[in-house]
XYZ file of C-alpha atoms in Angstrom:
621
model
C 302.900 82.769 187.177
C 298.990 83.742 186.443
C 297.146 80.788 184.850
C 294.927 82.286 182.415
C 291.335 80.426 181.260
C 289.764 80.927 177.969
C 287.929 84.332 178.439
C 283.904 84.292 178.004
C 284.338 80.315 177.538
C 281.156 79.530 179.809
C 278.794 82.207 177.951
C 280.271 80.941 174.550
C 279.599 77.402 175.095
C 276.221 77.808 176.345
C 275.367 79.885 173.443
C 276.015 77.144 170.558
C 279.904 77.172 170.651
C 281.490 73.748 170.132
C 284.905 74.621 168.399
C 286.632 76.793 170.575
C 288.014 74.178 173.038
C 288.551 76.384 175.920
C 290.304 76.710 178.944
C 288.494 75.718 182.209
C 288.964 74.859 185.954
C 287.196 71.906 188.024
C 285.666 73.656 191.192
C 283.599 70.655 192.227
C 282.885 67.514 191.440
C 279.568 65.095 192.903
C 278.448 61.721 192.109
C 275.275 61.800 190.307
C 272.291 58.968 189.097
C 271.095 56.416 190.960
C 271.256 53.494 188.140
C 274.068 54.599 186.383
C 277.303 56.449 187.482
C 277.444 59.643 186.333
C 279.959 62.552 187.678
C 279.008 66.236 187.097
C 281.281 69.154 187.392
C 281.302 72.406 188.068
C 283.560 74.327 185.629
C 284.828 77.803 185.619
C 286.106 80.392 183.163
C 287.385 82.391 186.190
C 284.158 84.758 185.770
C 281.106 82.261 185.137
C 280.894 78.495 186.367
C 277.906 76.401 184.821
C 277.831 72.747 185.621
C 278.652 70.022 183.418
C 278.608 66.238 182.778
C 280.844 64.107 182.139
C 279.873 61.115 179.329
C 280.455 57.629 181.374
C 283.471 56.569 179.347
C 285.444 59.498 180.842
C 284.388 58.191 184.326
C 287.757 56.245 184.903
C 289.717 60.087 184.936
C 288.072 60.365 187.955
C 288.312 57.662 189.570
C 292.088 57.385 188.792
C 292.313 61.125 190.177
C 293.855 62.416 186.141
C 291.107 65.227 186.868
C 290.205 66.528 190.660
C 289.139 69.598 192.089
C 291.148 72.847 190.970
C 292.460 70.682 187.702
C 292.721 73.177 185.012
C 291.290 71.276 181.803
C 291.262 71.839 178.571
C 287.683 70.731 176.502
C 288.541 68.722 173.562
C 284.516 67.524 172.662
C 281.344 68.788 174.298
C 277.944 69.506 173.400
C 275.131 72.013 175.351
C 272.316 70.084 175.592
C 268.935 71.526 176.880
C 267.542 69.005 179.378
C 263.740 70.487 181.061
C 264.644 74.243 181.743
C 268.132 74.501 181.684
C 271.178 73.641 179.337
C 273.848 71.695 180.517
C 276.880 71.189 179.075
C 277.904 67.616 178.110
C 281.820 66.800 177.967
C 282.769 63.877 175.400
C 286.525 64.876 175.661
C 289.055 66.451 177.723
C 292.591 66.720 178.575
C 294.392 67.666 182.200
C 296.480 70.657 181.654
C 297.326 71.431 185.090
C 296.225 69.000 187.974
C 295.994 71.039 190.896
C 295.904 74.688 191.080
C 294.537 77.259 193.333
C 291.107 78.885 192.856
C 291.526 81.420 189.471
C 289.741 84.597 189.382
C 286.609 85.553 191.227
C 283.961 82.920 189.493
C 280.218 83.258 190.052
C 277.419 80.645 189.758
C 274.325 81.336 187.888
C 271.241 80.568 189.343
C 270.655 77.459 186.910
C 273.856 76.163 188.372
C 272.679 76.173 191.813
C 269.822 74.507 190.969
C 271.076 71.944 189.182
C 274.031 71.491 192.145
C 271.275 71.416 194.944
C 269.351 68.302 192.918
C 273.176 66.258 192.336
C 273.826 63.905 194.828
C 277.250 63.913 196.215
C 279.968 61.136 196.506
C 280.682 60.471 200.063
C 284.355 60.650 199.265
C 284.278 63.701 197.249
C 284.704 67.369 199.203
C 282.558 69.650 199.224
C 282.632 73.530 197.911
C 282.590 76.438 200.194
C 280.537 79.726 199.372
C 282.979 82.414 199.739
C 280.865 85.599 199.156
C 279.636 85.060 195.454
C 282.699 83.172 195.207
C 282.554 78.789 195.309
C 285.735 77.523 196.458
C 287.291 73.856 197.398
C 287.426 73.297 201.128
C 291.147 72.424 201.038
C 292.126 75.829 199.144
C 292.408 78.728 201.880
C 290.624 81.980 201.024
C 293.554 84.032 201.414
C 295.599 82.043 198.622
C 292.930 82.806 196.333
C 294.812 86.332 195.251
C 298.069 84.560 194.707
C 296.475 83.914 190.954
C 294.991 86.924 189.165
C 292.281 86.709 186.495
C 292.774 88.716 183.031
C 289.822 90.818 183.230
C 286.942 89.891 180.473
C 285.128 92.237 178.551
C 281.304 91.770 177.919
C 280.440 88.440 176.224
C 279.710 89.474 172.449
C 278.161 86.190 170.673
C 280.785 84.778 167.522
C 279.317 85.531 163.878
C 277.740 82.265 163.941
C 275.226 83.138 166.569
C 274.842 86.749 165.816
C 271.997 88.294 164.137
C 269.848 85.067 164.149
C 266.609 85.952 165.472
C 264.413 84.538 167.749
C 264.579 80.343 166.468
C 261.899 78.117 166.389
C 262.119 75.125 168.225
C 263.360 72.287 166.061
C 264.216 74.788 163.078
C 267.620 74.456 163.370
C 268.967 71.170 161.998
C 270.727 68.868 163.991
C 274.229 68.578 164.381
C 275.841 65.015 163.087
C 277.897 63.698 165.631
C 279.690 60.651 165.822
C 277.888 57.775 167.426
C 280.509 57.176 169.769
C 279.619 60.547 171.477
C 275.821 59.975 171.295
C 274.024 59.916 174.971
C 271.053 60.774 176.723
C 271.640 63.744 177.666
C 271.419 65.718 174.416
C 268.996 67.881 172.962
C 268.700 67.280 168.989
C 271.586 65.285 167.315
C 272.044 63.184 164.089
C 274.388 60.480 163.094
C 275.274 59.704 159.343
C 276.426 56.079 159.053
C 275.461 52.749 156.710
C 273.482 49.779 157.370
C 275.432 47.032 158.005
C 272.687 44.111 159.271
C 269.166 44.440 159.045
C 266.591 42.245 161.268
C 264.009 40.259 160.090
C 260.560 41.864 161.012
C 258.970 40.124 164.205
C 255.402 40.067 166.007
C 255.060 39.518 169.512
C 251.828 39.906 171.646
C 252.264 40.564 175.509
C 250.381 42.103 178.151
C 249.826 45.749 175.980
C 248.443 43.305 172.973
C 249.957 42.650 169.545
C 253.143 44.500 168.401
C 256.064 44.226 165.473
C 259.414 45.436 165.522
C 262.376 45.109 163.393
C 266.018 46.525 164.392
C 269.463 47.524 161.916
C 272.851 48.179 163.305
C 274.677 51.350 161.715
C 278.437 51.776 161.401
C 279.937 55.114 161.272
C 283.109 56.667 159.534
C 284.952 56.435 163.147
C 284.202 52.849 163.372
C 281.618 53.209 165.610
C 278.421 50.948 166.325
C 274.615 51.425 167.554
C 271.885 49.212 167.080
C 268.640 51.071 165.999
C 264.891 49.331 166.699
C 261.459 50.351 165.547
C 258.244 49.470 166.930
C 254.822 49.189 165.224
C 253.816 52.470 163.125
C 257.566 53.168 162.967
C 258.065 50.159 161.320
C 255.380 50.892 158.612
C 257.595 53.962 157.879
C 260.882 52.533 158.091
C 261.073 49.084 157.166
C 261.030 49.026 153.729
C 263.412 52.152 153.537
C 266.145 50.693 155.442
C 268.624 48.694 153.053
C 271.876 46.970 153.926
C 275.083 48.440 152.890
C 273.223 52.240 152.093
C 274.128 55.313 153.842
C 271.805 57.005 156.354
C 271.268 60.242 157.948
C 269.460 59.624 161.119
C 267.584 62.098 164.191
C 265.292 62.699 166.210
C 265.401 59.451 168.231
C 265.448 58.330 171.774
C 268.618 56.064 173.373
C 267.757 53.576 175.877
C 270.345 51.396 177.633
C 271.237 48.646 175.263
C 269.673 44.963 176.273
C 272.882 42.916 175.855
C 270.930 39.722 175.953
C 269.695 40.770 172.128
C 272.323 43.345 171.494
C 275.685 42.420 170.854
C 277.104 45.858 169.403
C 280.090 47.290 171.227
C 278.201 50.578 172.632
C 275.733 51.345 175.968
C 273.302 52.755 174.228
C 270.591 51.736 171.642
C 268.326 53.907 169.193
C 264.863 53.939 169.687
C 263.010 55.894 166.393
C 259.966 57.523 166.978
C 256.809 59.323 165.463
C 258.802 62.302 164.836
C 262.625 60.600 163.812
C 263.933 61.216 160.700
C 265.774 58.651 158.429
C 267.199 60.397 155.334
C 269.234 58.454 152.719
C 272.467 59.918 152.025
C 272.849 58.483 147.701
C 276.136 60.171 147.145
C 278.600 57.330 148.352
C 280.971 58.116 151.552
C 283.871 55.917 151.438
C 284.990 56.665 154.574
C 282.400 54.991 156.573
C 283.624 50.952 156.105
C 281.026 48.310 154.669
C 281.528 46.252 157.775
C 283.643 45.387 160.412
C 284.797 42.340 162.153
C 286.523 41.144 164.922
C 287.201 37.584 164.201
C 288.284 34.719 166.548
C 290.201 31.719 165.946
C 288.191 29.320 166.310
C 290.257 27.486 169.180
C 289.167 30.194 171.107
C 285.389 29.467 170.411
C 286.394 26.253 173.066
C 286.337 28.389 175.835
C 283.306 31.096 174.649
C 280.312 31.480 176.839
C 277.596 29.738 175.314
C 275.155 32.312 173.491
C 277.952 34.963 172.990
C 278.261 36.675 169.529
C 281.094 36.500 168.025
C 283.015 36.642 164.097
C 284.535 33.921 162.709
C 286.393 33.255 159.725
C 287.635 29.972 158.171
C 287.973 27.851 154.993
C 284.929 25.493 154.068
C 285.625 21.966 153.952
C 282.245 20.018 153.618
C 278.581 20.728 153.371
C 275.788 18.838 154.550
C 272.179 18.916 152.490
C 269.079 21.029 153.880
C 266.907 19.401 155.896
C 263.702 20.939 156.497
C 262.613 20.912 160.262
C 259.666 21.889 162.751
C 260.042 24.790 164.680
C 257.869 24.363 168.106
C 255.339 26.927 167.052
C 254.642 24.400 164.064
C 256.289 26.311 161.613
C 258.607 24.763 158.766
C 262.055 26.030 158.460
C 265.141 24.491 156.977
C 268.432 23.205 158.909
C 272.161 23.387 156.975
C 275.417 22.245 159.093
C 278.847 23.212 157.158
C 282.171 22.625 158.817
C 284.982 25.503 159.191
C 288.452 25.291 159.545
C 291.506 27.145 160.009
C 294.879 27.793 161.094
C 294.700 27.515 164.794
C 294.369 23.716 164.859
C 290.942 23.282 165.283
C 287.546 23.012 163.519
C 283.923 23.953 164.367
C 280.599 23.184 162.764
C 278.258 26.153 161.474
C 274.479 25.913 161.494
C 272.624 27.700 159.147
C 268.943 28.117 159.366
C 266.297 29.363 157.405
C 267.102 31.322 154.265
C 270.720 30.971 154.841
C 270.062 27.301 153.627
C 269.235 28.546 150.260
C 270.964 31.375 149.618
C 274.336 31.162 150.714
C 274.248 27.824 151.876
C 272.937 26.748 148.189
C 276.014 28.573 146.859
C 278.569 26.997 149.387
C 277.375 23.461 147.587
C 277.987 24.302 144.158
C 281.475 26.001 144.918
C 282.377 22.681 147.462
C 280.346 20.115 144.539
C 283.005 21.859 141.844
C 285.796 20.809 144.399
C 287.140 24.163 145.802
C 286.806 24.764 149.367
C 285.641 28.540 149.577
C 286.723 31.233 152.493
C 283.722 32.040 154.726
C 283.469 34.844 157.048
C 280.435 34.715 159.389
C 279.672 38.367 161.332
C 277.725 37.424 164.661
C 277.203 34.273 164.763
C 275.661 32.157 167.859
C 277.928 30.095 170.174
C 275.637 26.847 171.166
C 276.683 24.027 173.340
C 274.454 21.494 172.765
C 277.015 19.043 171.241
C 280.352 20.337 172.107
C 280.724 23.705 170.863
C 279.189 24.582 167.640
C 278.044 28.204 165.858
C 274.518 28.742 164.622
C 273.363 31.930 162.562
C 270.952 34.355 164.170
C 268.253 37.071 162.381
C 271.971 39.008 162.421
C 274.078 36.953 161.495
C 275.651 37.494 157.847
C 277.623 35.535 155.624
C 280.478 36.544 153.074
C 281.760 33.919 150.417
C 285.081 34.350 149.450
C 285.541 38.224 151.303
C 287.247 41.074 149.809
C 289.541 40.738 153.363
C 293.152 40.256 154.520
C 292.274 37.980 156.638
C 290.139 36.124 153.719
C 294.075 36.185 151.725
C 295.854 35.142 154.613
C 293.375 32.362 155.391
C 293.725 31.173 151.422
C 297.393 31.208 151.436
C 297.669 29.149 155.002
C 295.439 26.745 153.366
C 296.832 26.230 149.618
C 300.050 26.473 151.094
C 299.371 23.507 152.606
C 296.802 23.994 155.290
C 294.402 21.763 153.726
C 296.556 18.962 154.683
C 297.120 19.278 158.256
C 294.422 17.681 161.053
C 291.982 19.974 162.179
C 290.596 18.609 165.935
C 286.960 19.518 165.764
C 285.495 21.221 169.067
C 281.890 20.103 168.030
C 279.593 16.972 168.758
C 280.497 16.767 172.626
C 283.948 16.554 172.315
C 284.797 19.508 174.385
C 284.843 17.750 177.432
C 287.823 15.485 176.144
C 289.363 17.892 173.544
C 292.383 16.926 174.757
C 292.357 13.312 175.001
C 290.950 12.947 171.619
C 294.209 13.978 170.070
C 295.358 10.625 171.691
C 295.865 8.039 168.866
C 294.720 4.591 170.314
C 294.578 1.121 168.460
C 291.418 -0.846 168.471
C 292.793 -3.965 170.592
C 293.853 -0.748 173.487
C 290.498 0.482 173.997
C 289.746 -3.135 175.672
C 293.411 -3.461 177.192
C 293.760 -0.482 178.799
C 289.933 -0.459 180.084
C 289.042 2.796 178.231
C 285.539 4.359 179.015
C 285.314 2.526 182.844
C 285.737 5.156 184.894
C 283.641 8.139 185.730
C 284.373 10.527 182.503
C 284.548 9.188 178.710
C 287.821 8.334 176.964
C 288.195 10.158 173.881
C 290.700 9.055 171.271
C 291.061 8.897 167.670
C 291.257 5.234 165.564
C 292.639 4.744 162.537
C 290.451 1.936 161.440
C 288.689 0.323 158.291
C 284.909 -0.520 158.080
C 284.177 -4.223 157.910
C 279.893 -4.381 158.659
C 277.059 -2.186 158.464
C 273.835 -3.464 160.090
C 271.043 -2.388 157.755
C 268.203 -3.756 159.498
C 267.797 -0.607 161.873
C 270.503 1.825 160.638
C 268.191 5.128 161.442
C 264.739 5.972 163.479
C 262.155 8.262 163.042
C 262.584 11.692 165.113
C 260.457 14.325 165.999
C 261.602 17.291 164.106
C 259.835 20.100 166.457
C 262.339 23.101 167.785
C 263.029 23.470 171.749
C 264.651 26.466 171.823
C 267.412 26.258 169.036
C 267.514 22.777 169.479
C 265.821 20.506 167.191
C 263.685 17.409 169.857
C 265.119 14.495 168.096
C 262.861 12.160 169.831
C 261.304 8.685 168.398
C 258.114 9.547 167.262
C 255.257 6.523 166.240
C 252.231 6.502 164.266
C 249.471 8.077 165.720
C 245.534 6.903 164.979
C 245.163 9.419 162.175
C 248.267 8.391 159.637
C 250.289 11.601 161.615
C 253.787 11.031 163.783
C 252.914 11.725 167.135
C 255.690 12.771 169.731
C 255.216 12.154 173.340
C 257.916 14.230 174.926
C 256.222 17.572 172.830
C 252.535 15.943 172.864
C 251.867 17.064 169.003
C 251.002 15.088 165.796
C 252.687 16.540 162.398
C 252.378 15.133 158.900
C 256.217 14.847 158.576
C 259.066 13.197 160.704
C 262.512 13.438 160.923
C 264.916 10.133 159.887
C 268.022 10.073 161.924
C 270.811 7.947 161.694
C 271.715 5.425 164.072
C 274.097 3.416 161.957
C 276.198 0.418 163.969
C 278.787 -0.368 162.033
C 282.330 -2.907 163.009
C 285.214 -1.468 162.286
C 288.956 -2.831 162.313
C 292.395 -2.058 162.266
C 295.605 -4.702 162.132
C 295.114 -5.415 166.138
C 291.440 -6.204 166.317
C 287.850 -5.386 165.723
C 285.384 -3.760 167.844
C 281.791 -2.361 167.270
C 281.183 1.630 167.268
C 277.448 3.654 166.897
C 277.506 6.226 164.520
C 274.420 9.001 164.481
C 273.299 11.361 162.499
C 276.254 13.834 161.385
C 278.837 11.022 161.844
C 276.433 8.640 160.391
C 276.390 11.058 156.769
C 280.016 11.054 156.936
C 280.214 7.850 156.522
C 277.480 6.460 153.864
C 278.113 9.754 152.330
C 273.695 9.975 152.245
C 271.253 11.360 154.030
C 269.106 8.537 156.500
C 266.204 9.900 154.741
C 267.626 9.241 151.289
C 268.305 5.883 152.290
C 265.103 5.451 154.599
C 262.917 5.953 151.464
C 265.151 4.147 148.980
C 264.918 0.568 151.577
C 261.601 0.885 152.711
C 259.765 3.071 150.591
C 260.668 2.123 146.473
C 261.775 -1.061 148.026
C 265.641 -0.742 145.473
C 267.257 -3.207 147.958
C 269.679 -3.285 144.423
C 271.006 0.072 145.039
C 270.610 0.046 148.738
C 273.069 -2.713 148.714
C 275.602 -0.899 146.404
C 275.536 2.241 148.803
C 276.294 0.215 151.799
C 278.559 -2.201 149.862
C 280.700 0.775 148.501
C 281.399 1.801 152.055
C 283.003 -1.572 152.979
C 286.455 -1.389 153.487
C 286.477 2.413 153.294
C 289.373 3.617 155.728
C 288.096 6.342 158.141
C 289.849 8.068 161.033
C 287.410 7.511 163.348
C 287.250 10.303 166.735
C 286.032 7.975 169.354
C 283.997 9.020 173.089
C 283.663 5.528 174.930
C 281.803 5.562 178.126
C 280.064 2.432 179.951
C 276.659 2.583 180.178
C 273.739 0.436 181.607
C 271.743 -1.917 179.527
C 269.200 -3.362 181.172
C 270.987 -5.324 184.212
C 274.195 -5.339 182.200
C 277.014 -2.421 181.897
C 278.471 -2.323 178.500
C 281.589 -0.144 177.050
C 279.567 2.020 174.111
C 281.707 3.044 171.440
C 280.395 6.832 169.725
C 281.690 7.746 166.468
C 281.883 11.675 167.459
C 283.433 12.381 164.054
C 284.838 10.270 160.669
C 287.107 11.805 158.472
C 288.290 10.041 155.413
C 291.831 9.172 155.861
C 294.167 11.920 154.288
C 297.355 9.640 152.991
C 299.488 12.694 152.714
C 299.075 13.846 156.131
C 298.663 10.810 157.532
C 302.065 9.737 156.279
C 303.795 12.788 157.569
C 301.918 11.666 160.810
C 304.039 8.620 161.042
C 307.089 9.833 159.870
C 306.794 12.224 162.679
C 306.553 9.738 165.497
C 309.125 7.439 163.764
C 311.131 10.293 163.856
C 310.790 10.704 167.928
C 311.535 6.731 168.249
């Protein structure tokens, strides 16, 4: 039985045609590119071939062999693109409609075809055409078996009413064709997307070896869900910067794509945008509901254990305390301000989020009122930083954004886990270096145990949980002063002194700054019905427990000199039952090894849960 392919389908295609989704057979196919895999093909309509390239995410149909030479395929998406002096024709999408079949019709190459199949380099693996007359053909399809499959004869090609009668057309007159981003690549001519700001960049200089420079970069989300990061550099920026909104609708062209740096680029796609001198950015004010306002891909946050550090990821979970903003150094000497909030939810676990900068006082300012009023809000965060610098912890980014209380299934099902009772179950915490012993610290230990059983002597900590009450605070030294300079995005924390000149001067960073940091580091005795032992609390844990800042209190000892209401603060905190998340580790001191108690985390004790806690193990007695 003849196999027929779509008549003229070669001519059509190269003369605009992207509708029509022909008919064609694979006559060759070569390994192209030496950076990036790319396969070309050479497709025929049975009269014409022209050569053609397939987008890397259809690379896997050849390597699986779904498409090979003689396939007869059926183009589902394509583009012509003009690349230099010749078009070539880009396939997005395709489907196999036969797999192998003999050579159809009497197909001739054009003279751009050659050319561009003399530049391709072949695959080693891949077989190479024969010249048959004008004819290509595979090397494993004898010449004689070529009649077995006759061609419907074509008549002239006569362009569709869409490219008749046109005229000769400028270059760049026509306007650009909006494709979906998914199917954007270097390899086409003139293109636009239409899609809506989802995250916009803060604007940032840099000076290198070509001088000074600024650049700012927005990620766009399209009606097909998908994602592209754009950037603009220096007079692009003048143009751009201010026009560029979050959560509007743009109609973008004329840009470059450039493989996407996924150090800085977390965005699900190859490619980045790269506007330019002549790009277009055209806001679209009529509102498309079918592109989506955002879109996440949350993770639980016991999965956040086992993240690499630095990945982006989403998160989702229900607010259950607040720290207050503390303003920090950054290395460069600039101020910025420092926010830790704890989220939880239903997987079992917990996770601290750092905010930074004007997250403090925007969203972080309305996170205190909502937690002050004593509701515990729903917080999505969209890509946000892992960090391991104390156990695992998430820190926002120039990216990163933050929804209170989200318009979001997963924001209802979150609520409902949590007033349904949620809020009452034990969340472990995979923060403040408890990673390492994640599992251990769900051990419940006694005090009087942690000397029995000789926790914290051998090579790696013991990390269990105490259910103890607080019988001394040492106020004498309960905090130091710290250096509040920025390594990295992590704050130095060393002791700093008075220097000469009044300033706090820090010898690890060698620079004198008008303010310090106070940081807790609170030694308190605690006790439960089997003994007492001593435990060192720092600066999160340290909060926890006086419920103050060490600055607060710093400046209310030392500084007004109200030893009144320094005593009631630490007085009030007497007796206070805490379950107290314990690493203990021996250490050296001085000629001496001692068994150090860290307070890794204190959380008020919960009577409701903490009752069904021991009904539960009386129940396995």
């Amino acid at each position: 039985m003849p196999v027929h392919l779509t008549p003229n389908a070669i001519s059509a295609i190269v003369a605009g045609d992207v509708n029509s989704k022909p008919l064609v057979q694979v006559l060759d196919i070569k390994l192209i590119g030496n950076t990036q895999e790319r396969y070309s093909l050479l497709i025929s309509d049975a009269v014409s071939t022209e050569q053609a390239m397939l987008a890397t995410q259809l690379n896997d149909i050849i390597k699986t062999g779904r498409v090979k030479k003689g396939s007869v395929i059926q183009l589902i998406d394509y583009v012509c693109s003009p690349i230099k002096s010749r078009k070539v024709i880009v396939v997005l999408s395709l489907e196999t409609i036969i797999l192998d079949s003999e050579i159809i019709g009497n197909p001739k190459s054009s003279a751009q075809s050659e050319n561009f199949a003399q530049k391709a380099m072949p695959s080693g693996n891949l077989e190479q055409p024969a010249k048959v007359g004008n004819r290509l053909v595979s090397a494993r399809n004898p010449v004689n078996n070529v009649q077995s499959f006759q061609a419907t004869v074509q008549p002239p090609y006569q362009p569709p009413p869409n490219y008749k009668n046109h005229g000769a057309i400028i270059k760049n007159e026509a306007p650009a064709r909006v494709i979906p981003i998914a199917a954007l690549n270097p390899y086409q001519g003139r293109w636009a997307i239409k899609a809506r700001v989802t995250a916009k960049g803060d604007l940032r200089r840099y000076n290198n070896a070509k001088g000074d420079g600024k650049v700012f970069s927005f990620d766009l989300l399209d009606s097909d869900g998908g994602e592209i990061r754009v950037t603009c550099f220096n007079a692009v920026v003048d143009r751009f910067y201010e026009v560029i909104e979050v959560g509007k609708v743009y109609l973008i062209s004329k840009g470059s794509l450039k493989p996407a740096r996924k150090d800085f680029n977390h965005l699900n796609n190859e490619w980045e945008v790269f506007l330019e001198a002549s790009s277009t950015v055209e806001h679209c004010p009529d509102e498309d509901d079918t592109i989506p306002r955002q879109q996440f891909s949350f993770r639980p946050i016991s999965e956040i254990e086992n993240a690499e550090t630095n990945s982006i990821l989403d998160v989702i979970g229900i607010v259950t305390s607040i720290n207050p903003s503390i303003p920090v150094l950054r290395k460069n000497g600039m101020e910025t301000q420092r926010r830790v909030l704890n989220l939880k939810d239903a997987s079992g676990r917990s996770v601290e989020l750092t905010l930074w900068g004007d997250f403090c006082n925007k969203e972080g300012q309305n996170l205190q009122e909502i937690i002050n009023s004593g509701l515990s809000p729903v917080l999505a965060v969209k890509s946000g930083k892992v960090s391991d610098f104390t156990g695992k912890s998430i820190g926002t980014i120039s990216s990163t954004q933050l929804f209170v209380n989200p318009d979001l299934s997963e924001a209802l099902i979150l609520r409902d886990w949590y007033d349904g009772g949620g809020k009452n179950t034990t969340s472990l915490s995979i923060s403040k270096e408890i990673m390492s012993g994640s599992a251990k610290n769900e051990i419940r230990k006694s005090v009087s145990q942690i000397k029995d059983e000789g926790l914290g002597r051998s090579d790696k900590p013991d990390w269990i949980t105490v259910k103890a009450t607080i019988s001394f605070i040492k106020t004498d030294s309960f905090c130091y002063t710290a250096c509040p300079l920025m390594i990295g995005d992590r704050q130095c924390n060393k002791k700093v002194t008075r220097s000469g000149n009044s300033k706090w001067l820090c010898d690890r960073c060698n620079q004198e700054f008008e303010d310090c940091d106070y940081r807790y580091l609170l030694q308190a005795q605690i006790q439960d019905h089997t003994g007492l032992t001593w435990v060192t609390a720092f600066q999160e844990t340290g909060e926890e427990i006086l419920g103050v800042s060490a600055k607060e209190l710093y400046i209310l000892k030392y500084e007004q000199q109200d030893d009144v209401k320094f005593g009631e603060i630490i007085r009030s905190k007497i007796f206070d039952q805490f379950l107290f998340r314990l690493k203990i580790k021996e250490e050296m001191y001085g000629d001496e090894q001692r068994v150090k108690n860290t307070v890794v985390k204190a959380d008020r004790v919960n009577y409701s849960s903490e009752s069904k806690y021991m009904l539960d193990l009386l129940s396995k007695r």
